[in-house]
CSV table of C-alpha atoms and ligand atoms in Angstrom, one decimal:
chain,number,residue,atom,x,y,z
A,1,UNK,CA,0.0,0.0,0.0
A,2,UNK,CA,1.2,3.5,-0.8
A,3,UNK,CA,0.9,6.4,1.6
A,4,UNK,CA,0.9,10.2,1.4
A,5,UNK,CA,4.1,11.3,3.0
A,6,UNK,CA,4.2,15.1,2.5
A,7,UNK,CA,2.7,18.2,0.9
A,8,UNK,CA,5.1,20.5,-0.8
A,9,UNK,CA,5.0,23.7,-2.8
A,10,UNK,CA,7.1,22.7,-5.7
A,11,UNK,CA,8.1,19.3,-7.1
A,12,UNK,CA,10.8,19.2,-9.7
A,13,UNK,CA,11.1,16.0,-11.8
A,14,UNK,CA,14.4,15.5,-13.5
A,15,UNK,CA,18.0,16.7,-12.8
A,16,UNK,CA,19.4,18.0,-16.0
A,17,UNK,CA,20.3,21.7,-16.7
A,18,UNK,CA,16.6,22.5,-16.9
A,19,UNK,CA,15.7,20.9,-13.6
A,20,UNK,CA,18.7,22.4,-11.7
A,21,UNK,CA,18.1,25.8,-13.0
A,22,UNK,CA,14.4,25.6,-12.1
A,23,UNK,CA,15.6,24.4,-8.6
A,24,UNK,CA,18.0,27.4,-8.2
A,25,UNK,CA,15.3,29.9,-9.1
A,26,UNK,CA,12.5,28.1,-7.2
A,27,UNK,CA,14.5,27.8,-4.0
A,28,UNK,CA,15.7,31.4,-4.1
A,29,UNK,CA,12.0,32.3,-4.4
A,30,UNK,CA,11.3,30.3,-1.3
A,31,UNK,CA,9.2,27.6,-3.0
A,32,UNK,CA,11.3,25.0,-1.0
A,33,UNK,CA,11.5,22.7,-4.0
A,34,UNK,CA,12.1,19.0,-3.8
A,35,UNK,CA,13.8,17.4,-6.8
A,36,UNK,CA,13.6,13.8,-7.8
A,37,UNK,CA,16.6,13.0,-10.0
A,38,UNK,CA,15.4,10.2,-12.1
A,39,UNK,CA,17.4,7.2,-13.3
A,40,UNK,CA,20.3,9.2,-14.7
A,41,UNK,CA,21.1,11.9,-12.1
A,42,UNK,CA,22.5,14.9,-14.0
A,43,UNK,CA,20.8,13.9,-17.2
A,44,UNK,CA,22.3,13.7,-20.7
A,45,UNK,CA,25.3,15.9,-19.9
A,46,UNK,CA,26.7,13.2,-17.6
A,47,UNK,CA,27.2,11.0,-20.7
A,48,UNK,CA,29.3,13.6,-22.5
A,49,UNK,CA,32.9,14.5,-21.7
A,50,UNK,CA,33.8,18.1,-22.2
A,51,UNK,CA,31.2,20.9,-22.4
A,52,UNK,CA,32.8,23.8,-24.2
A,53,UNK,CA,29.7,25.9,-25.1
A,54,UNK,CA,28.1,26.6,-21.8
A,55,UNK,CA,28.7,30.3,-21.0
A,56,UNK,CA,30.9,31.0,-18.0
A,57,UNK,CA,33.4,28.2,-18.4
A,58,UNK,CA,36.2,29.8,-20.5
A,59,UNK,CA,38.3,26.6,-20.4
A,60,UNK,CA,35.3,24.2,-20.8
A,61,UNK,CA,34.2,21.8,-18.1
A,62,UNK,CA,33.4,18.0,-17.9
A,63,UNK,CA,29.7,17.3,-18.2
A,64,UNK,CA,29.4,15.4,-14.9
A,65,UNK,CA,31.4,18.1,-13.0
A,66,UNK,CA,29.1,20.8,-14.4
A,67,UNK,CA,26.1,18.9,-13.2
A,68,UNK,CA,27.6,18.6,-9.7
A,69,UNK,CA,28.2,22.3,-9.6
A,70,UNK,CA,24.6,22.9,-10.6
A,71,UNK,CA,23.4,20.5,-7.8
A,72,UNK,CA,25.6,22.3,-5.2
A,73,UNK,CA,24.3,25.7,-6.3
A,74,UNK,CA,20.6,24.5,-6.1
A,75,UNK,CA,21.3,22.9,-2.6
A,76,UNK,CA,22.9,26.2,-1.4
A,77,UNK,CA,19.5,27.8,-1.6
A,78,UNK,CA,17.7,25.0,0.0
A,79,UNK,CA,16.6,22.6,-2.8
A,80,UNK,CA,16.3,19.1,-1.5
A,81,UNK,CA,17.7,16.7,-4.1
A,82,UNK,CA,16.5,13.1,-3.7
A,83,UNK,CA,17.3,10.0,-5.7
A,84,UNK,CA,14.2,8.4,-7.1
A,85,UNK,CA,11.9,8.0,-10.1
A,86,UNK,CA,8.5,9.4,-10.5
A,87,UNK,CA,6.5,6.4,-11.6
A,88,UNK,CA,3.0,7.7,-11.8
A,89,UNK,CA,1.2,11.1,-11.6
A,90,UNK,CA,-2.3,12.3,-10.8
A,91,UNK,CA,-2.8,15.9,-11.8
A,92,UNK,CA,-5.7,18.1,-10.7
A,93,UNK,CA,-7.4,20.0,-13.5
A,94,UNK,CA,-8.5,22.8,-11.1
A,95,UNK,CA,-6.5,26.0,-10.7
A,96,UNK,CA,-5.0,25.7,-7.2
A,97,UNK,CA,-5.6,22.0,-7.1
A,98,UNK,CA,-3.1,19.5,-5.6
A,99,UNK,CA,-1.0,17.3,-7.9
A,100,UNK,CA,0.2,13.9,-6.8
A,101,UNK,CA,3.3,12.0,-7.9
A,102,UNK,CA,4.2,8.5,-6.9
A,103,UNK,CA,7.9,7.9,-6.2
A,104,UNK,CA,9.5,4.5,-7.1
A,105,UNK,CA,6.0,2.9,-7.1
A,106,UNK,CA,5.9,3.2,-3.3
A,107,UNK,CA,5.2,6.6,-1.8
A,108,UNK,CA,3.2,9.6,-2.9
A,109,UNK,CA,4.1,13.3,-2.8
A,110,UNK,CA,1.5,16.0,-3.0
A,111,UNK,CA,2.6,19.3,-4.7
A,112,UNK,CA,1.0,22.6,-5.4
A,113,UNK,CA,3.2,23.0,-8.5
A,114,UNK,CA,5.2,20.5,-10.6
A,115,UNK,CA,8.1,21.3,-12.9
A,116,UNK,CA,8.7,18.6,-15.4
A,117,UNK,CA,12.3,18.5,-16.8
A,118,UNK,CA,12.7,14.8,-17.6
A,119,UNK,CA,14.5,15.5,-20.8
A,120,UNK,CA,14.8,13.3,-23.9
A,121,UNK,CA,17.0,10.4,-24.8
A,122,UNK,CA,19.0,10.3,-28.0
A,123,UNK,CA,18.4,7.2,-30.0
A,124,UNK,CA,21.4,5.0,-31.0
A,125,UNK,CA,21.7,2.3,-33.5
A,126,UNK,CA,22.3,-0.3,-30.9
A,127,UNK,CA,25.4,-1.9,-32.5
A,128,UNK,CA,27.9,-3.3,-29.9
A,129,UNK,CA,30.8,-1.4,-31.6
A,130,UNK,CA,28.8,1.9,-31.4
A,131,UNK,CA,28.0,1.4,-27.7
A,132,UNK,CA,31.6,0.6,-26.9
A,133,UNK,CA,32.9,3.8,-28.5
A,134,UNK,CA,30.3,6.2,-27.1
A,135,UNK,CA,32.4,9.0,-25.6
A,136,UNK,CA,35.4,7.8,-27.7
A,137,UNK,CA,34.3,9.3,-31.0
A,138,UNK,CA,30.7,8.3,-31.1
A,139,UNK,CA,28.4,11.2,-30.2
A,140,UNK,CA,24.7,12.1,-30.6
A,141,UNK,CA,25.3,15.8,-30.6
A,142,UNK,CA,27.2,17.6,-33.4
A,143,UNK,CA,26.8,21.0,-31.8
A,144,UNK,CA,28.3,19.7,-28.5
A,145,UNK,CA,31.1,17.7,-29.9
A,146,UNK,CA,31.8,18.7,-33.5
A,147,UNK,CA,34.5,21.1,-32.5
A,148,UNK,CA,36.7,18.3,-31.3
A,149,UNK,CA,36.9,17.0,-34.9
A,150,UNK,CA,38.2,20.2,-36.5
A,151,UNK,CA,39.8,19.5,-39.9
A,152,UNK,CA,39.2,15.8,-39.5
A,153,UNK,CA,37.0,13.3,-41.4
A,154,UNK,CA,33.7,12.3,-39.8
A,155,UNK,CA,30.5,10.6,-40.6
A,156,UNK,CA,26.9,11.2,-39.6
A,157,UNK,CA,23.9,8.8,-39.6
A,158,UNK,CA,20.3,9.9,-40.4
A,159,UNK,CA,18.2,11.5,-43.0
A,160,UNK,CA,15.9,13.8,-41.0
A,161,UNK,CA,16.2,17.6,-40.3
A,162,UNK,CA,18.5,17.0,-37.4
A,163,UNK,CA,21.0,15.0,-39.5
A,164,UNK,CA,20.8,17.4,-42.3
A,165,UNK,CA,21.4,20.4,-40.0
A,166,UNK,CA,24.2,18.7,-38.1
A,167,UNK,CA,25.8,17.5,-41.3
A,168,UNK,CA,26.1,21.0,-42.7
A,169,UNK,CA,27.2,22.3,-39.2
A,170,UNK,CA,30.0,19.6,-39.2
A,171,UNK,CA,31.0,20.4,-42.8
A,172,UNK,CA,31.9,23.9,-41.7
A,173,UNK,CA,34.3,22.6,-39.1
A,174,UNK,CA,35.5,19.2,-40.5
A,175,UNK,CA,37.5,18.3,-43.5
A,176,UNK,CA,35.0,15.9,-44.9
A,177,UNK,CA,31.6,14.6,-43.8
A,178,UNK,CA,30.0,11.4,-45.0
A,179,UNK,CA,26.3,11.2,-44.4
A,180,UNK,CA,24.6,7.8,-44.3
A,181,UNK,CA,20.9,7.7,-45.2
A,182,UNK,CA,19.3,4.3,-45.0
A,183,UNK,CA,16.6,5.0,-47.7
A,184,UNK,CA,17.0,6.3,-51.2
A,185,UNK,CA,15.8,9.7,-50.1
A,186,UNK,CA,16.0,12.0,-47.1
A,187,UNK,CA,13.2,12.7,-44.8
A,188,UNK,CA,14.5,16.2,-44.1
A,189,UNK,CA,12.7,19.3,-45.5
A,190,UNK,CA,13.5,20.2,-49.1
A,191,UNK,CA,15.3,23.4,-47.9
A,192,UNK,CA,17.6,21.3,-45.7
A,193,UNK,CA,18.2,18.8,-48.5
A,194,UNK,CA,19.2,21.7,-50.7
A,195,UNK,CA,21.7,22.9,-48.2
A,196,UNK,CA,23.2,19.4,-47.9
A,197,UNK,CA,23.4,19.0,-51.6
A,198,UNK,CA,25.1,22.3,-52.0
A,199,UNK,CA,27.8,21.7,-49.4
A,200,UNK,CA,31.0,20.7,-51.2
A,201,UNK,CA,32.8,18.6,-48.5
A,202,UNK,CA,29.6,16.7,-47.6
A,203,UNK,CA,29.0,13.4,-49.4
A,204,UNK,CA,25.6,11.7,-49.0
A,205,UNK,CA,25.5,7.9,-49.3
A,206,UNK,CA,21.9,6.7,-49.8
A,207,UNK,CA,20.7,3.1,-49.0
A,208,UNK,CA,23.7,3.0,-46.7
A,209,UNK,CA,23.9,1.8,-43.1
A,210,UNK,CA,26.6,1.3,-40.5
A,211,UNK,CA,27.9,-2.2,-40.4
A,212,UNK,CA,30.5,-1.6,-37.7
A,213,UNK,CA,32.3,1.2,-36.0
A,214,UNK,CA,36.0,0.5,-36.1
A,215,UNK,CA,38.4,1.3,-33.3
A,216,UNK,CA,39.5,0.0,-29.9
A,217,UNK,CA,39.6,3.0,-27.5
A,218,UNK,CA,38.6,5.6,-30.1
A,219,UNK,CA,37.0,5.7,-33.5
A,220,UNK,CA,39.4,5.0,-36.4
A,221,UNK,CA,37.0,4.1,-39.1
A,222,UNK,CA,33.6,3.0,-40.3
A,223,UNK,CA,32.5,-0.1,-42.2
A,224,UNK,CA,29.4,0.9,-44.2
A,225,UNK,CA,27.0,-1.5,-46.0
A,226,UNK,CA,24.8,-0.8,-49.0
A,227,UNK,CA,21.4,-2.3,-48.0
A,228,UNK,CA,20.4,-2.9,-51.6
A,229,UNK,CA,23.6,-4.6,-52.9
A,230,UNK,CA,25.1,-5.9,-49.6
A,231,UNK,CA,28.4,-4.3,-50.7
A,232,UNK,CA,30.6,-3.2,-47.8
A,233,UNK,CA,33.1,-0.4,-47.7
A,234,UNK,CA,35.5,1.0,-45.1
A,235,UNK,CA,36.4,4.6,-44.6
A,236,UNK,CA,38.8,6.3,-42.2
A,237,UNK,CA,37.0,8.6,-39.8
A,238,UNK,CA,37.7,9.9,-36.2
A,239,UNK,CA,34.1,10.8,-35.3
A,240,UNK,CA,30.7,9.3,-35.9
A,241,UNK,CA,27.6,11.3,-35.2
A,242,UNK,CA,24.3,9.5,-34.7
A,243,UNK,CA,21.3,11.8,-35.6
A,244,UNK,CA,18.4,9.4,-35.9
A,245,UNK,CA,16.0,11.1,-33.5
A,246,UNK,CA,15.3,11.5,-29.8
A,247,UNK,CA,12.7,10.1,-27.5
A,248,UNK,CA,11.2,12.5,-25.0
A,249,UNK,CA,10.9,11.0,-21.5
A,250,UNK,CA,7.1,11.5,-21.2
A,251,UNK,CA,5.7,7.9,-20.9
A,252,UNK,CA,4.3,8.6,-17.4
A,253,UNK,CA,2.5,11.7,-18.6
A,254,UNK,CA,0.5,10.1,-21.4
A,255,UNK,CA,-3.2,10.7,-21.0
A,256,UNK,CA,-2.4,13.5,-18.4
A,257,UNK,CA,-0.7,16.2,-20.4
A,258,UNK,CA,-1.0,17.4,-24.0
A,259,UNK,CA,1.8,16.2,-26.2
A,260,UNK,CA,2.6,16.3,-29.9
A,261,UNK,CA,2.5,13.2,-32.1
A,262,UNK,CA,6.1,12.3,-31.1
A,263,UNK,CA,5.5,12.7,-27.4
A,264,UNK,CA,7.0,16.1,-26.7
A,265,UNK,CA,5.1,18.1,-24.1
A,266,UNK,CA,3.2,21.1,-25.5
A,267,UNK,CA,3.7,24.4,-23.7
A,268,UNK,CA,1.6,27.5,-24.2
A,269,UNK,CA,3.0,30.4,-26.2
A,270,UNK,CA,6.3,31.6,-24.8
A,271,UNK,CA,5.6,30.2,-21.4
A,272,UNK,CA,6.4,26.8,-19.8
A,273,UNK,CA,2.7,26.2,-18.9
A,274,UNK,CA,1.2,22.9,-19.9
A,275,UNK,CA,-2.6,22.3,-20.3
A,276,UNK,CA,-2.8,21.6,-16.5
A,277,UNK,CA,-2.8,24.6,-14.1
A,278,UNK,CA,0.3,24.5,-11.9
A,279,UNK,CA,2.2,22.0,-14.1
A,280,UNK,CA,5.1,23.4,-16.1
A,281,UNK,CA,7.5,21.8,-18.6
A,282,UNK,CA,11.1,22.9,-19.3
A,283,UNK,CA,14.1,21.6,-21.2
A,284,UNK,CA,14.3,18.9,-23.9
A,285,UNK,CA,11.1,17.3,-22.8
A,286,UNK,CA,9.3,20.2,-24.6
A,287,UNK,CA,12.0,21.2,-27.1
A,288,UNK,CA,12.9,19.1,-30.1
A,289,UNK,CA,14.6,21.9,-32.0
A,290,UNK,CA,17.4,23.5,-29.9
A,291,UNK,CA,18.2,20.8,-27.3
A,292,UNK,CA,21.2,22.6,-25.8
A,293,UNK,CA,22.1,22.8,-22.1
A,294,UNK,CA,21.9,26.5,-22.2
A,295,UNK,CA,18.4,26.6,-23.8
A,296,UNK,CA,17.3,23.9,-21.3
A,297,UNK,CA,18.6,26.0,-18.4
A,298,UNK,CA,16.8,29.1,-19.8
A,299,UNK,CA,13.4,27.3,-19.8
A,300,UNK,CA,14.2,25.9,-16.4
A,301,UNK,CA,14.4,29.5,-15.1
A,302,UNK,CA,11.1,30.3,-16.9
A,303,UNK,CA,9.4,27.3,-15.3
A,304,UNK,CA,10.3,28.4,-11.8
A,305,UNK,CA,9.2,31.9,-12.5
A,306,UNK,CA,5.9,30.7,-14.0
A,307,UNK,CA,5.4,28.5,-10.9
A,308,UNK,CA,6.1,31.3,-8.6
A,309,UNK,CA,3.6,33.6,-10.4
A,310,UNK,CA,1.0,30.9,-10.5
A,311,UNK,CA,1.2,30.4,-6.7
A,312,UNK,CA,1.0,34.2,-6.1
A,313,UNK,CA,-2.1,34.4,-8.3
A,314,UNK,CA,-3.8,31.5,-6.5
A,315,UNK,CA,-3.0,33.1,-3.1
A,316,UNK,CA,-4.4,36.5,-4.3
A,317,UNK,CA,-7.6,34.9,-5.5
A,318,UNK,CA,-8.0,32.9,-2.3
A,319,UNK,CA,-7.6,36.1,-0.3
A,320,UNK,CA,-10.1,37.9,-2.5
A,321,UNK,CA,-12.5,35.0,-2.0
A,322,UNK,CA,-12.1,35.2,1.8
A,323,UNK,CA,-12.9,39.0,1.7
A,324,UNK,CA,-16.0,38.4,-0.3
A,325,UNK,CA,-17.3,35.7,2.1
A,326,UNK,CA,-16.3,37.7,5.3
B,401,NDP,P1,13.4,12.3,-37.5
B,401,NDP,O1,12.6,11.2,-36.8
B,401,NDP,O2,12.6,13.3,-38.3
B,401,NDP,O3,14.4,11.6,-38.5
B,401,NDP,C1,15.2,10.5,-38.1
B,401,NDP,C2,16.0,10.0,-39.3
B,401,NDP,O4,16.9,9.0,-38.8
B,401,NDP,C3,15.2,9.5,-40.5
B,401,NDP,O5,15.9,9.8,-41.6
B,401,NDP,C4,15.3,8.0,-40.2
B,401,NDP,O6,15.3,7.2,-41.4
B,401,NDP,C5,16.7,7.8,-39.6
B,401,NDP,N1,16.8,6.6,-38.8
B,401,NDP,C6,16.0,6.2,-37.8
B,401,NDP,N2,16.4,5.1,-37.2
B,401,NDP,C7,17.5,4.7,-38.0
B,401,NDP,C8,18.4,3.6,-37.9
B,401,NDP,N3,18.3,2.7,-37.0
B,401,NDP,N4,19.4,3.6,-38.8
B,401,NDP,C9,19.6,4.6,-39.7
B,401,NDP,N5,18.8,5.6,-39.9
B,401,NDP,C10,17.8,5.7,-39.0
B,401,NDP,O7,14.3,12.9,-36.4
B,401,NDP,P2,15.0,14.3,-36.3
B,401,NDP,O8,15.8,14.4,-35.1
B,401,NDP,O9,15.7,14.6,-37.6
B,401,NDP,O10,13.8,15.4,-36.2
B,401,NDP,C11,12.8,15.3,-35.2
B,401,NDP,C12,11.8,16.4,-35.4
B,401,NDP,O11,12.4,17.7,-35.1
B,401,NDP,C13,11.3,16.5,-36.8
B,401,NDP,O12,9.9,16.9,-36.8
B,401,NDP,C14,12.1,17.6,-37.5
B,401,NDP,O13,11.4,18.2,-38.6
B,401,NDP,C15,12.3,18.6,-36.3
B,401,NDP,N6,13.5,19.4,-36.4
B,401,NDP,C16,13.4,20.6,-37.0
B,401,NDP,C17,14.5,21.4,-37.1
B,401,NDP,C18,14.4,22.7,-37.7
B,401,NDP,O14,13.3,23.1,-38.1
B,401,NDP,N7,15.4,23.5,-37.8
B,401,NDP,C19,15.9,20.9,-36.7
B,401,NDP,C20,15.9,19.6,-36.1
B,401,NDP,C21,14.7,18.9,-36.0
B,401,NDP,P3,13.9,7.0,-42.2
B,401,NDP,O15,13.6,8.2,-42.9
B,401,NDP,O16,14.3,5.9,-43.1
B,401,NDP,O17,12.9,6.5,-41.2
């Protein structure tokens, strides 16, 4: 049997840059937030090595170290960070209603506001050689890691807008980019395809998939296979970028919150408001376009401010109600 353990003002679900930034702002606004970290404390950045593009770190910083700094900063203002997964939610549809979240299938927390920052997970091909070399030349983020392959030969997998955008981004930095598209056409928009086709040092291989990533500690090459002819070919590369899509971590919110057809939470206008009063979404869970630590952090700040304003409005309307009935 589960039991209600506590009533809090602000529950933060997820511990990436969005969650921690929300926590810093919410705790400084005295919302006494409690954060549940999820299965991967620190989020996607803990799986990368160096972060070079987060403002304020002139020499760059290791992803895990940056997340520890963010945690310390949030805790300094009173955020309570707890290990645990939110496994079920019950959201009130009423303004001022109390939301419930079940932790690790065992205990329930009641919260006046909820900030969801559960992120998204990059999809990988699932090949053993790819998994072995993650962090050793295999990356799912060209904007984060492309710089490390300056003037080198790299490859990218995928035929959607992300792959097309990242391929042209890499072509600006790297010597040569080989783009592997598994069908005989790209899914990316015509405009993006046009950009790809007009980039000189970018070669598109259609009907082509990864057979094996070659390398022991780091990537040395790639064996490609033509899925029509079965013909295999090896090329020398130092970096392999996987751009075959992301999966937002929203399974537990299905049926509770509005999402788009791919599962990303929908927020209203420029705010972080979901369709449920008092429930806000920040970071990659509601952003399939930018997906950067700094943009996630920005929306985390917005979510805490939206939560604070929401609570202030509820308080004001409750006071007005009391005056009317007095
Ligand atoms: P998509 O799902 O649109 O595309 C994924 C691509 O990866 C497809 O080409 C798919 O191939 C390929 N793929 C999937 N699995 C494999 C596999 N196992 N092996 C090889 N290839 C594989 O994801 P995106 O991340 O590109 O885009 C997500 C959404 O975000 C889209 O709606 C997109 O339009 C949007 N977006 C918009 C941007 C912009 O407007 N600037 C920038 C980035 C994204 P196949 O086609 O054969 O299924």
